[in-house]
Coordinates of C-alpha atoms and ligand atoms in Angstrom, one line a residue:
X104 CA 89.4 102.3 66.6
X105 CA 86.2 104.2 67.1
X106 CA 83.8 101.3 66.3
X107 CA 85.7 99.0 69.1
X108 CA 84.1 101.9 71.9
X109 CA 80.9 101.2 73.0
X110 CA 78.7 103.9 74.1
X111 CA 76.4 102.4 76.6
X112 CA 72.9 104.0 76.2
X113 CA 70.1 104.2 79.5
X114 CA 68.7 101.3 80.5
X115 CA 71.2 99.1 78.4
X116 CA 74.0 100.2 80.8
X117 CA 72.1 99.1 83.2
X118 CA 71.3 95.3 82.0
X119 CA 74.8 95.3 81.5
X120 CA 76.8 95.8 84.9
X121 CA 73.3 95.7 87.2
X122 CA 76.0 95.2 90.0
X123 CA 76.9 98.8 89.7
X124 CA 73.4 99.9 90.5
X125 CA 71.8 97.6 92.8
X126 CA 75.3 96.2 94.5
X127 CA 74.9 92.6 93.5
X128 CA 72.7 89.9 91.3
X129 CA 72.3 87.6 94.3
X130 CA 69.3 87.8 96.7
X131 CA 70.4 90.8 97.9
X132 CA 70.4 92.9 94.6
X133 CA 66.6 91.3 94.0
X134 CA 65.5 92.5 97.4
X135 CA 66.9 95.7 96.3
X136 CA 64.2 96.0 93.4
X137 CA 61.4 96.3 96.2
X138 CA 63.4 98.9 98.7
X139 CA 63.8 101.2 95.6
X140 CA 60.1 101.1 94.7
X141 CA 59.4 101.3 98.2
X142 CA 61.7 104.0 99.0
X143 CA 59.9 106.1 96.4
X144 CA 56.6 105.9 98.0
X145 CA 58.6 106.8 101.3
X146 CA 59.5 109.9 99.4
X147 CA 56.1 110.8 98.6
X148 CA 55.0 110.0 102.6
X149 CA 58.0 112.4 103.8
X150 CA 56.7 115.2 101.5
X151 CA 53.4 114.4 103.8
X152 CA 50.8 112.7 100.7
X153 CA 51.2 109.1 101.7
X154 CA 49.9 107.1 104.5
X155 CA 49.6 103.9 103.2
X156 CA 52.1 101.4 101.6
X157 CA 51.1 97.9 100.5
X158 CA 53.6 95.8 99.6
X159 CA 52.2 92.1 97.9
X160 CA 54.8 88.8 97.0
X161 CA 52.3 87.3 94.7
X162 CA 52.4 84.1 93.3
X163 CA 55.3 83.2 90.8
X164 CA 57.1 86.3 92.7
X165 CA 55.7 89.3 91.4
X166 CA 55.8 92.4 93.4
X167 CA 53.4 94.4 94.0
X168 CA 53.8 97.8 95.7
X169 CA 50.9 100.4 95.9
X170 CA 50.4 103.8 97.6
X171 CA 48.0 106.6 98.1
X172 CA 50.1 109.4 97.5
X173 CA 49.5 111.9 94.7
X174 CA 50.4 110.1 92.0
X175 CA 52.8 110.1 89.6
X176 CA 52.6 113.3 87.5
X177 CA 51.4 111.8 83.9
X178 CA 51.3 115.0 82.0
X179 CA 53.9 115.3 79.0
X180 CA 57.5 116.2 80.2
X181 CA 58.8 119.3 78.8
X182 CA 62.3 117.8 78.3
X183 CA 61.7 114.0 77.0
X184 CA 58.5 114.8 75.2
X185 CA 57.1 111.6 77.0
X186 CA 54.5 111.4 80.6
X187 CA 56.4 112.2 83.1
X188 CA 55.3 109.1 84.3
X189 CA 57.3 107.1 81.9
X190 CA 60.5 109.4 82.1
X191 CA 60.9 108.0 85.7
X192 CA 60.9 104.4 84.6
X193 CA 62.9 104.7 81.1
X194 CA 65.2 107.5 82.0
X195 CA 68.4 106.8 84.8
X196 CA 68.2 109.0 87.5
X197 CA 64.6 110.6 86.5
X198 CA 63.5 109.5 89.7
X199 CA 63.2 112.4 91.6
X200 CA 63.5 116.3 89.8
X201 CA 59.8 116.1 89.0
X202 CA 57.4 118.1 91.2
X203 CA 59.9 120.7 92.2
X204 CA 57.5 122.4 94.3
X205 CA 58.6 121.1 97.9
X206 CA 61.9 122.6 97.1
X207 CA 63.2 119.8 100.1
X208 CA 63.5 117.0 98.8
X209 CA 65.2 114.0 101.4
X210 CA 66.1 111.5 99.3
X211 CA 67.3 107.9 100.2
X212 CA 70.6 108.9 99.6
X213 CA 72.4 105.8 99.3
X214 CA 70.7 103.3 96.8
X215 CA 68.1 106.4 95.5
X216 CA 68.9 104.5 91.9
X217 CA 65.6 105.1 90.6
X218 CA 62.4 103.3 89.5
X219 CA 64.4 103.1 85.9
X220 CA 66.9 100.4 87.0
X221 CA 63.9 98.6 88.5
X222 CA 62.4 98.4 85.4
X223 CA 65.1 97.9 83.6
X224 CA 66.0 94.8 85.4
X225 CA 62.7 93.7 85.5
X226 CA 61.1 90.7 82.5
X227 CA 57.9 92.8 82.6
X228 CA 56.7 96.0 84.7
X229 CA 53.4 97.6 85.2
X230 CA 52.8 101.0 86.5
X231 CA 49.0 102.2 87.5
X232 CA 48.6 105.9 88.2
X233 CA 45.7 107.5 89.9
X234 CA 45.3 111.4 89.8
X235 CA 43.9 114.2 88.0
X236 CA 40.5 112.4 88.0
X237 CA 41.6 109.6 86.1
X238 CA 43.2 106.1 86.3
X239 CA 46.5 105.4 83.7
X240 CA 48.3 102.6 83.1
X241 CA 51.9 101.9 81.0
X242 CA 53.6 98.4 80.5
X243 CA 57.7 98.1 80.0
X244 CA 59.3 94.7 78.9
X245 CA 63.1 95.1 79.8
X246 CA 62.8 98.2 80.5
X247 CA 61.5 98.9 77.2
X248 CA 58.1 100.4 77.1
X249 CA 55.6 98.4 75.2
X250 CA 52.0 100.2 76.1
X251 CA 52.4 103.8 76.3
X252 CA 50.6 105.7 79.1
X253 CA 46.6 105.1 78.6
X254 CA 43.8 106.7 80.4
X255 CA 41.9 103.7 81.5
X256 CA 38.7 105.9 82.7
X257 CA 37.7 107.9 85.8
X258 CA 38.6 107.7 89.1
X259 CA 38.5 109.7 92.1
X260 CA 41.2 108.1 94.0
X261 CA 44.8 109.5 93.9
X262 CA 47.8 106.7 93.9
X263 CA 50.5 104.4 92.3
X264 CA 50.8 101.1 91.9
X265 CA 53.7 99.1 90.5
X266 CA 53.8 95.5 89.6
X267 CA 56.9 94.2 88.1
X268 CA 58.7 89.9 87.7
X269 CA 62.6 90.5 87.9
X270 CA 64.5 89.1 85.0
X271 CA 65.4 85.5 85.9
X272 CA 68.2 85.9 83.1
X273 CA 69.9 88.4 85.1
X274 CA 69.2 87.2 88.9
X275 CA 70.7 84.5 90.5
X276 CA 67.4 83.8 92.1
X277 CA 63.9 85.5 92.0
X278 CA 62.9 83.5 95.4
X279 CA 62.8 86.3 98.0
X280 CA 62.5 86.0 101.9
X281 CA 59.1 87.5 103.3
X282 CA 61.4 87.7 106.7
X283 CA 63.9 89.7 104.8
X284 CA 61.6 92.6 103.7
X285 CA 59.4 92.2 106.4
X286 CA 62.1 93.1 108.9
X287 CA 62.8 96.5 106.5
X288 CA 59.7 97.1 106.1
X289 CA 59.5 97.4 110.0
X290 CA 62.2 99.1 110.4
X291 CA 60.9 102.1 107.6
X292 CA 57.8 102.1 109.8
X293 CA 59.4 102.9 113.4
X294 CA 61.3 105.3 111.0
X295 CA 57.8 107.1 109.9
X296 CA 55.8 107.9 112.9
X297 CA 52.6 107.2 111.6
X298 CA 53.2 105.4 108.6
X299 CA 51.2 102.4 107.4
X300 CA 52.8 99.6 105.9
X301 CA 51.1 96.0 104.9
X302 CA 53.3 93.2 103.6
X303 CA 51.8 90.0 102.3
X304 CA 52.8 87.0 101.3
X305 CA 50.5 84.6 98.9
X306 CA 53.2 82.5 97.4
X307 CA 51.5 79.4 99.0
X308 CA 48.0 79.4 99.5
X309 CA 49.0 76.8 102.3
X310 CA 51.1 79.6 104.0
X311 CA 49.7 82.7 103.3
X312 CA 51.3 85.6 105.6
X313 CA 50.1 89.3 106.1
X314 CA 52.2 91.8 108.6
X315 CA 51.1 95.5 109.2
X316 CA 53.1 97.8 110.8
X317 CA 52.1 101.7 112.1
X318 CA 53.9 102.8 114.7
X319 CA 52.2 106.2 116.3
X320 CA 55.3 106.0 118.9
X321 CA 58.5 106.3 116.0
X322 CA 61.2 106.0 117.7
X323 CA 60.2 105.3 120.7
X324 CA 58.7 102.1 119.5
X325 CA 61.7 101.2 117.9
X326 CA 63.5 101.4 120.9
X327 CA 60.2 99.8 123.1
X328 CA 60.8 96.9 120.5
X329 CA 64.7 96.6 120.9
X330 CA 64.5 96.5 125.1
X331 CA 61.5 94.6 125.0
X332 CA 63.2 91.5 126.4
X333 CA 65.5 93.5 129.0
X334 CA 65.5 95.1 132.2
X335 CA 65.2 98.9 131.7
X336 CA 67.2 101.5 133.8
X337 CA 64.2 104.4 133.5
X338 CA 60.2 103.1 132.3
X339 CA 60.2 105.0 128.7
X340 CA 62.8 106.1 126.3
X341 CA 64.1 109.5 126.2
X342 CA 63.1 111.3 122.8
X343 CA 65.2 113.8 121.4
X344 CA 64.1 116.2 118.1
X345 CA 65.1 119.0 116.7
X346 CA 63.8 120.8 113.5
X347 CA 66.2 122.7 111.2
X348 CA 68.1 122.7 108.0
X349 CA 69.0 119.1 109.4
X350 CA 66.2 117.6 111.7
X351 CA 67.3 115.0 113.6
X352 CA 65.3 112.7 116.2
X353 CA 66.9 110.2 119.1
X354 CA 65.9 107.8 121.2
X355 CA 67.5 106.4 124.2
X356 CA 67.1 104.1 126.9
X357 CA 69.6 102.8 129.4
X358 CA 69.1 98.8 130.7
X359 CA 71.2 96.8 132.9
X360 CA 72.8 94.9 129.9
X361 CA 76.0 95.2 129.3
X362 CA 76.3 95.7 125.4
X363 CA 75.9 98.9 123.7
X364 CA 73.1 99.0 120.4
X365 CA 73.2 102.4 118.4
X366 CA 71.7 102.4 115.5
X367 CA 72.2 105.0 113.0
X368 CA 70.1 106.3 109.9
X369 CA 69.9 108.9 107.7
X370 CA 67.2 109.3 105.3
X371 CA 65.7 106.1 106.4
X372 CA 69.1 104.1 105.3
X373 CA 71.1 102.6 108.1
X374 CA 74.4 103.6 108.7
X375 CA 76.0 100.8 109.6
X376 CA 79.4 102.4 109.8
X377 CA 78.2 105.3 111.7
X378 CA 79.8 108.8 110.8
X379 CA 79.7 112.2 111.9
X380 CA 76.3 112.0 113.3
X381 CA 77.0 109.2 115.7
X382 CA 80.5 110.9 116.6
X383 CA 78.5 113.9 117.8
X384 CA 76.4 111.7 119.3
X385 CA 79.1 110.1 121.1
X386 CA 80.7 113.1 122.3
X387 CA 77.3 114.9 123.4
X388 CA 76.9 111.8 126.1
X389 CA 80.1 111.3 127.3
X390 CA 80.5 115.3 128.2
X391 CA 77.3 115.2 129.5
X392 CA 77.6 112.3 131.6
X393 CA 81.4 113.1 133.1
X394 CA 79.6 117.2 133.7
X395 CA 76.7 115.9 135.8
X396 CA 78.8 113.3 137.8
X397 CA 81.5 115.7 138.3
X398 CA 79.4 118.8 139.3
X399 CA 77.3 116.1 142.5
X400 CA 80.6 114.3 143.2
X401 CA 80.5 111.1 141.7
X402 CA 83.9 111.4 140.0
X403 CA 86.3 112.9 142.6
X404 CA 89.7 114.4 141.3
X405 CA 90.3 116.4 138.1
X406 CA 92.2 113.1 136.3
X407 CA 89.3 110.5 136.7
X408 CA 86.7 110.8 134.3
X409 CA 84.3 107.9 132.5
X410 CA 85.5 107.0 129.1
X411 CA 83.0 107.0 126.0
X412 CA 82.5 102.9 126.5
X413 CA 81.4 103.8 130.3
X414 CA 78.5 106.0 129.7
X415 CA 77.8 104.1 126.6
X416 CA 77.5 100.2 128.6
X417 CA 73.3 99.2 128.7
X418 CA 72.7 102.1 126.2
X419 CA 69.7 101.4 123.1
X420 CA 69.2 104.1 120.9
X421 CA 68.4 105.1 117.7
X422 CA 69.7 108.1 116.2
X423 CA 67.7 109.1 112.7
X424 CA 68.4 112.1 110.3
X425 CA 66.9 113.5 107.5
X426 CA 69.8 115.5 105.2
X427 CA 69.0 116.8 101.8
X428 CA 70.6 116.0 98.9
X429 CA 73.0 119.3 98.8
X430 CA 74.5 118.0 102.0
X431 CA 74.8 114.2 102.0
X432 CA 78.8 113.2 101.6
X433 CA 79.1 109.3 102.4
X434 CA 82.3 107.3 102.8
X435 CA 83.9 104.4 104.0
X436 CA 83.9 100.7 101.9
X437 CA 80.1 100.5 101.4
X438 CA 79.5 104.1 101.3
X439 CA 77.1 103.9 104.6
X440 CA 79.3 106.0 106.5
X441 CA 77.8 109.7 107.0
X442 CA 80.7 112.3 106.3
X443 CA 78.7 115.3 106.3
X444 CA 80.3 117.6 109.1
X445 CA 76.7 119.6 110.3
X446 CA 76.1 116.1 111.1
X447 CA 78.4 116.5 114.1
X448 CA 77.3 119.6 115.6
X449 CA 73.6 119.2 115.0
X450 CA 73.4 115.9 116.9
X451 CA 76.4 117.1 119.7
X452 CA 74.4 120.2 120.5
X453 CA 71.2 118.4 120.7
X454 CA 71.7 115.5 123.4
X455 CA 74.2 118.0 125.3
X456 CA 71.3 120.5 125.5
X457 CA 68.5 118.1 126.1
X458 CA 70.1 115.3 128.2
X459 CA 72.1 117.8 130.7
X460 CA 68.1 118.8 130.9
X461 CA 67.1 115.6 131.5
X462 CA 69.4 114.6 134.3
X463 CA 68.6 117.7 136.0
X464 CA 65.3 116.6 136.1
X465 CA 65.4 113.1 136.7
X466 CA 68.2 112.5 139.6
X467 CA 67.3 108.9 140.7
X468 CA 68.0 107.8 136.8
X469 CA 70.9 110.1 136.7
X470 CA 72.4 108.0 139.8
X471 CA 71.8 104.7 138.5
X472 CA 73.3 105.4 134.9
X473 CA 76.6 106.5 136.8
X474 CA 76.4 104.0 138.8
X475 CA 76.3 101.8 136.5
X476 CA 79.2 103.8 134.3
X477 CA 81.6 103.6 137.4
X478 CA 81.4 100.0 137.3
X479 CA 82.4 100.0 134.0
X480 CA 84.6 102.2 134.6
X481 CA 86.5 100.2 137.4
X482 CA 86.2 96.8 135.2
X483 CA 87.7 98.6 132.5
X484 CA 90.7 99.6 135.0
X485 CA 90.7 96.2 136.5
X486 CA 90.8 94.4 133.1
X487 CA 93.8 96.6 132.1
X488 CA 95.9 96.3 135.0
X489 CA 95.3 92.1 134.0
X490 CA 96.2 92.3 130.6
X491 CA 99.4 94.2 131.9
X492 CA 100.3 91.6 134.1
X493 CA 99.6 89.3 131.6
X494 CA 102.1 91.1 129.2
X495 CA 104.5 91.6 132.1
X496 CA 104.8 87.7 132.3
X497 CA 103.9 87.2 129.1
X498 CA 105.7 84.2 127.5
X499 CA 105.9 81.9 130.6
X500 CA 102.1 82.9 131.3
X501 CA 101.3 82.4 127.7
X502 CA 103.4 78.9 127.7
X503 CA 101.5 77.7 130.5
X504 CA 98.0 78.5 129.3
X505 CA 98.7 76.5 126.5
X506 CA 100.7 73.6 127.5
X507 CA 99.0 70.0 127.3
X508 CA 95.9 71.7 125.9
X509 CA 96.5 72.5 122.5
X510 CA 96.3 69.8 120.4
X511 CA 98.4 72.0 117.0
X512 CA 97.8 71.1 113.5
X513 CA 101.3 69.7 111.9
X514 CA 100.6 72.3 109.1
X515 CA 101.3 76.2 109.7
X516 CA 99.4 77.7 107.1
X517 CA 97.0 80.3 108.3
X518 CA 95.2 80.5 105.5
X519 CA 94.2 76.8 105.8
X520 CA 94.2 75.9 109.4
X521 CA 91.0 75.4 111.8
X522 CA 90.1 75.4 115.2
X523 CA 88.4 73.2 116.5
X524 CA 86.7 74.0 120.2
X525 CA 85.5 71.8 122.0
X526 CA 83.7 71.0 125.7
X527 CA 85.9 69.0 127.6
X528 CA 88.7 66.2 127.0
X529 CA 86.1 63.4 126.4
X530 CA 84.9 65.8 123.5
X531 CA 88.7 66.5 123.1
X532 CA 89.4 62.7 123.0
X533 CA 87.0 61.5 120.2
X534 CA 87.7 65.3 118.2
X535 CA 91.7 64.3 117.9
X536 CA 90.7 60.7 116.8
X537 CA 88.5 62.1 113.6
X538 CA 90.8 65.5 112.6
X539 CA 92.7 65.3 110.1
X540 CA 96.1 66.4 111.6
X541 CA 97.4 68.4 108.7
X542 CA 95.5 71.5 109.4
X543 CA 93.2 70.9 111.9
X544 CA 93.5 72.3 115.6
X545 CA 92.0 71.0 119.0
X546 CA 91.3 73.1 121.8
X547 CA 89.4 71.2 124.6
X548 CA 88.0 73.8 126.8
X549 CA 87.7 72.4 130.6
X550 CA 84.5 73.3 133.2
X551 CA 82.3 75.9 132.6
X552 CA 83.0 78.8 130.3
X553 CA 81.8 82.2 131.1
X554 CA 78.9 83.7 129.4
X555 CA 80.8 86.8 127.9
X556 CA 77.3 88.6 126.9
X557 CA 76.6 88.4 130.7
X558 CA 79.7 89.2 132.2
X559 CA 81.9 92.7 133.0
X560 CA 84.8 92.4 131.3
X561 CA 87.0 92.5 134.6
X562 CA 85.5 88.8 135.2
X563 CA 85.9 88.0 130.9
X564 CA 89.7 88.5 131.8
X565 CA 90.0 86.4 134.9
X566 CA 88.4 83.8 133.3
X567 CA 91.3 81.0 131.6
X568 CA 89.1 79.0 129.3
X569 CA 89.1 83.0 127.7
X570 CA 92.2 83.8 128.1
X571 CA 93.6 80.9 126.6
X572 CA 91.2 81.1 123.4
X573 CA 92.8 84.5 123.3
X574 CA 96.2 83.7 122.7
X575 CA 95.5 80.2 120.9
X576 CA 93.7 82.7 118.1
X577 CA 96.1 84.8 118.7
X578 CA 94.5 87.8 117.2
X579 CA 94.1 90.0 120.4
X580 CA 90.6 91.0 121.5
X581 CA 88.4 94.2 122.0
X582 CA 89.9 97.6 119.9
X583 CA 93.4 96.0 119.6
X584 CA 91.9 92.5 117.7
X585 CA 93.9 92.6 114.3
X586 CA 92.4 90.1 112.4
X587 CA 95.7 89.6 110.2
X588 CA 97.6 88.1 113.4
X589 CA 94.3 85.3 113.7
X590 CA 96.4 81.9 113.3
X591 CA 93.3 79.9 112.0
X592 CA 91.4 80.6 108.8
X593 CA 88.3 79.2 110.7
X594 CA 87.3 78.7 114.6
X595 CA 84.7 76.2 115.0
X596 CA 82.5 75.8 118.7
X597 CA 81.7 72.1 118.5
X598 CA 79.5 72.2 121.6
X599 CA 76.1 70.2 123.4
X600 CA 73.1 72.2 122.7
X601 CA 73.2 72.7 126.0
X602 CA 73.1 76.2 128.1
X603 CA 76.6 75.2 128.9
X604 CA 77.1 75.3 125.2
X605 CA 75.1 78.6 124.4
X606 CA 78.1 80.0 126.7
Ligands
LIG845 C1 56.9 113.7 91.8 C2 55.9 114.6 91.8 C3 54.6 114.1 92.2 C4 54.5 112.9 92.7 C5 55.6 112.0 92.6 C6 56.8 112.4 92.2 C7 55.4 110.6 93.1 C8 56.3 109.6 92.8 C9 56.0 108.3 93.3 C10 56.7 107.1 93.2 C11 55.9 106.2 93.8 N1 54.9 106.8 94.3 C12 54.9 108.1 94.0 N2 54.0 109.0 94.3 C13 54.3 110.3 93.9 C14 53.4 115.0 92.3 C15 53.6 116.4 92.2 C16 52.2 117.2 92.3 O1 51.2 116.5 92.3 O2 52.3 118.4 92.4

């Protein structure tokens, strides 16, 4: 009957499923609490009042997060009849249709929860404004407020600071990692030319940490910072921006590596599963790249041309956009997949334009990329015409690869079995004597195994340590791995901490 429904009201909701706002209770959800109050003080720099964010794990792990934007507006909202101030920390999604003025406003689209569910998961939470000549201060307990907003006195200053103690009855653990945020923190800092943020740590008076980061390069730093330990195709990254309805900014910068790193982000948020901007983004550099080397003669004959993967092998970039709220459309499991379609034509047009420019310009960095994309391109071809042969003789191939090294587990459930990998039948020997034969698996591997992270895949293939972890898994490799075919619910390297080992 109508008294069994509950109606969930604000905050309450909240404390109830906090999973459903901040993705989890665990460490993860807690270090959620400080991006969202963070994130709004990104807002507030974006909008171009904010150049300083200090960020403070004090002792007993309360966070403190101040800024010297404008302020948060404390004059009585025409709606709630409360400050504005406290509407954005007792009311859900109050967070960010104050102000109004900008008319743009960016925000970080996927948690963008609010300062309320902060607060609301929060034992106690303290907000100090600065603006309007004064200095105000309001106090929540569970997201309840308890001292209503107070002018304190006069100041000349403009700010806000917020210090809150997540609930311990609602999160698994209130210990958070300094590296954790500190590596965000970074990373929101390359994102913000210009930006100053400060992170401390005074937990332990014995350890006491501090890390500022301003990066006048953006970008470019960010990509400076990802190379820094490789060998670089071209001295400095090439930058990328264009203004618009959607800016977007890029930077690239090809080394000799052979792994690809693109990192996407839009609103400051990564992207981990990519979307329409890094499809564009994709596209833009392939044409490009196959254009130029067709047009001066490095790919002869209207059939060849480098596949994506080619053009793509050495590459670092990131690849940052700023959408506003209108046109964000996410997707995929986690929702970090961009699905907004300007996405696509913003970022293709962009790096066709300005990299075909580029290259022109810059014909001895032009050569070496191709060069190194038709080596790529003719490992790629190589590694195929293996794997076909493989397939051609498959079962007698396969039978022989595996014969007298497998040590099986008498068991055949997938879900249960390991393997165990190990260096060499000594290793091997000693391994079989301690398994437990039920579901445990032995694969001595003998000599020296390639360093996959090192190699072209041409020589990965060749190799028959590889080849013969491939089909003991038995879960294919590269775009056709299907996890579902892996015989082994685990696959465990037992190796020397040796460099032998780290291969
Ligand atoms: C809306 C309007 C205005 C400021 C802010 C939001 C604001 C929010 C936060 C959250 C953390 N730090 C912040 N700083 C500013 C001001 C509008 C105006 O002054 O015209």
């Amino acid at each position: 009957n109508a008294e069994q429904i509950q109606v969930l009201e604000g905050l309450e909701a909240v404390r109830k499923r906090p999973g459903m706002y901040i993705g989890s209770v665990s460490i993860r959800g807690l270090h959620h609490l400080v991006y969202e109050i963070v994130d709004n003080c990104v807002d507030e720099a974006l909008a171009g009042y904010c150049t300083h964010i200090h960020i403070i794990i004090e002792k007993g792990n309360i966070i403190s997060v101040e800024d010297d934007g404008r302020g948060i507006p404390v004059d009585i909202h025409p709606k709630t009849h409360i400050s504005a101030a406290e509407t954005v920390y007792t009311v859900l999604h109050a967070g960010g249709k104050f102000g109004g003025d900008s008319g743009y406003k960016v925000s970080g689209g996927l948690h963008g929860v609010g300062a309320s569910v902060v607060n609301a998961l929060s034992e106690w939470a303290e907000v100090t404004i600065q603006r309007d000549g004064g200095i105000y201060e309001m106090k929540f307990q569970r997201g309840k407020t308890t001292e209503k907003l107070t002018r304190l006195g006069d100041s000349k200053k403009t700010g806000t600071k917020v210090r809150f103690l997540a609930d311990s009855t609602i999160f698994e653990t209130l210990e958070y990692d300094f590296g954790t945020l500190e590596e965000r923190f970074r990373e929101i800092a390359f994102l913000n030319k210009g930006l100053h943020i400060t992170i401390e740590d005074q937990r332990n008076d014995e350890n006491l940490k501090k890390s500022e980061f301003c990066f006048e390069g953006g970008l470019i730093s960010f990509v400076e910072f990802l190379n820094q330990n490789k060998e670089k195709i071209h001295p400095t990254p090439i930058y990328i921006e264009k203004d618009g309805e959607v800016p977007v900014e890029i930077a690239l910068q090809y080394t000799t590596a052979y792994t690809e790193n693109i990192y996407t982000f839009v609103n400051n948020i990564n992207t981990i599963e990519g979307g329409t901007h890094l499809e564009g983004f994709k596209r833009g550099i392939t044409k490009v790249f196959n254009d130029y080397a067709k047009k001066n003669g490095y790919l002869k004959g209207k059939d060849t041309s480098f596949d994506g993967s080619d053009v793509r092998e050495g590459l670092t970039a990131i690849i940052s956009l700023k959408i506003p709220e209108n046109l964000l459309q996410f997707e995929g499991q986690t929702k970090s997949k961009l699905g907004t379609p300007q996405a696509r034509t913003v970022v293709e047009s962009i790096v066709t334009e300005k990299m075909t420019f580029f290259l022109e310009e810059n014909k001895k960095v032009a050569e070496d990329i191709i060069d190194k994309s038709l080596k790529s391109k003719l490992a790629r071809e190589a590694a195929r015409k293996a794997r076909e042969e493989v397939r051609k003789g498959k079962t007698k191939k396969k039978e022989q690869l595996l014969s007298d090294k497998l040590t099986p587990a008498s068991g055949k459930d997938k879900t249960k079995n390991e393997l165990f990998l190990v260096e060499g039948e000594s290793a091997g020997g000693s391994a079989k004597g301690g398994r437990d034969r039920k579901f445990q698996a032995i694969l001595p591997l003998r000599g020296k195994v390639i360093n996959t992270e090192k190699a072209n895949l041409d020589d990965i293939f060749k190799n028959e340590e590889i080849n013969t972890m491939i089909y003991t898994i038995g879960a294919g490799y590269g775009p056709n791995f299907e996890i579902e075919d892996c015989k082994y619910d685990k696959v465990i390297i037992m190796s020397d901490a040796d460099e032998d080992g780290g291969h």
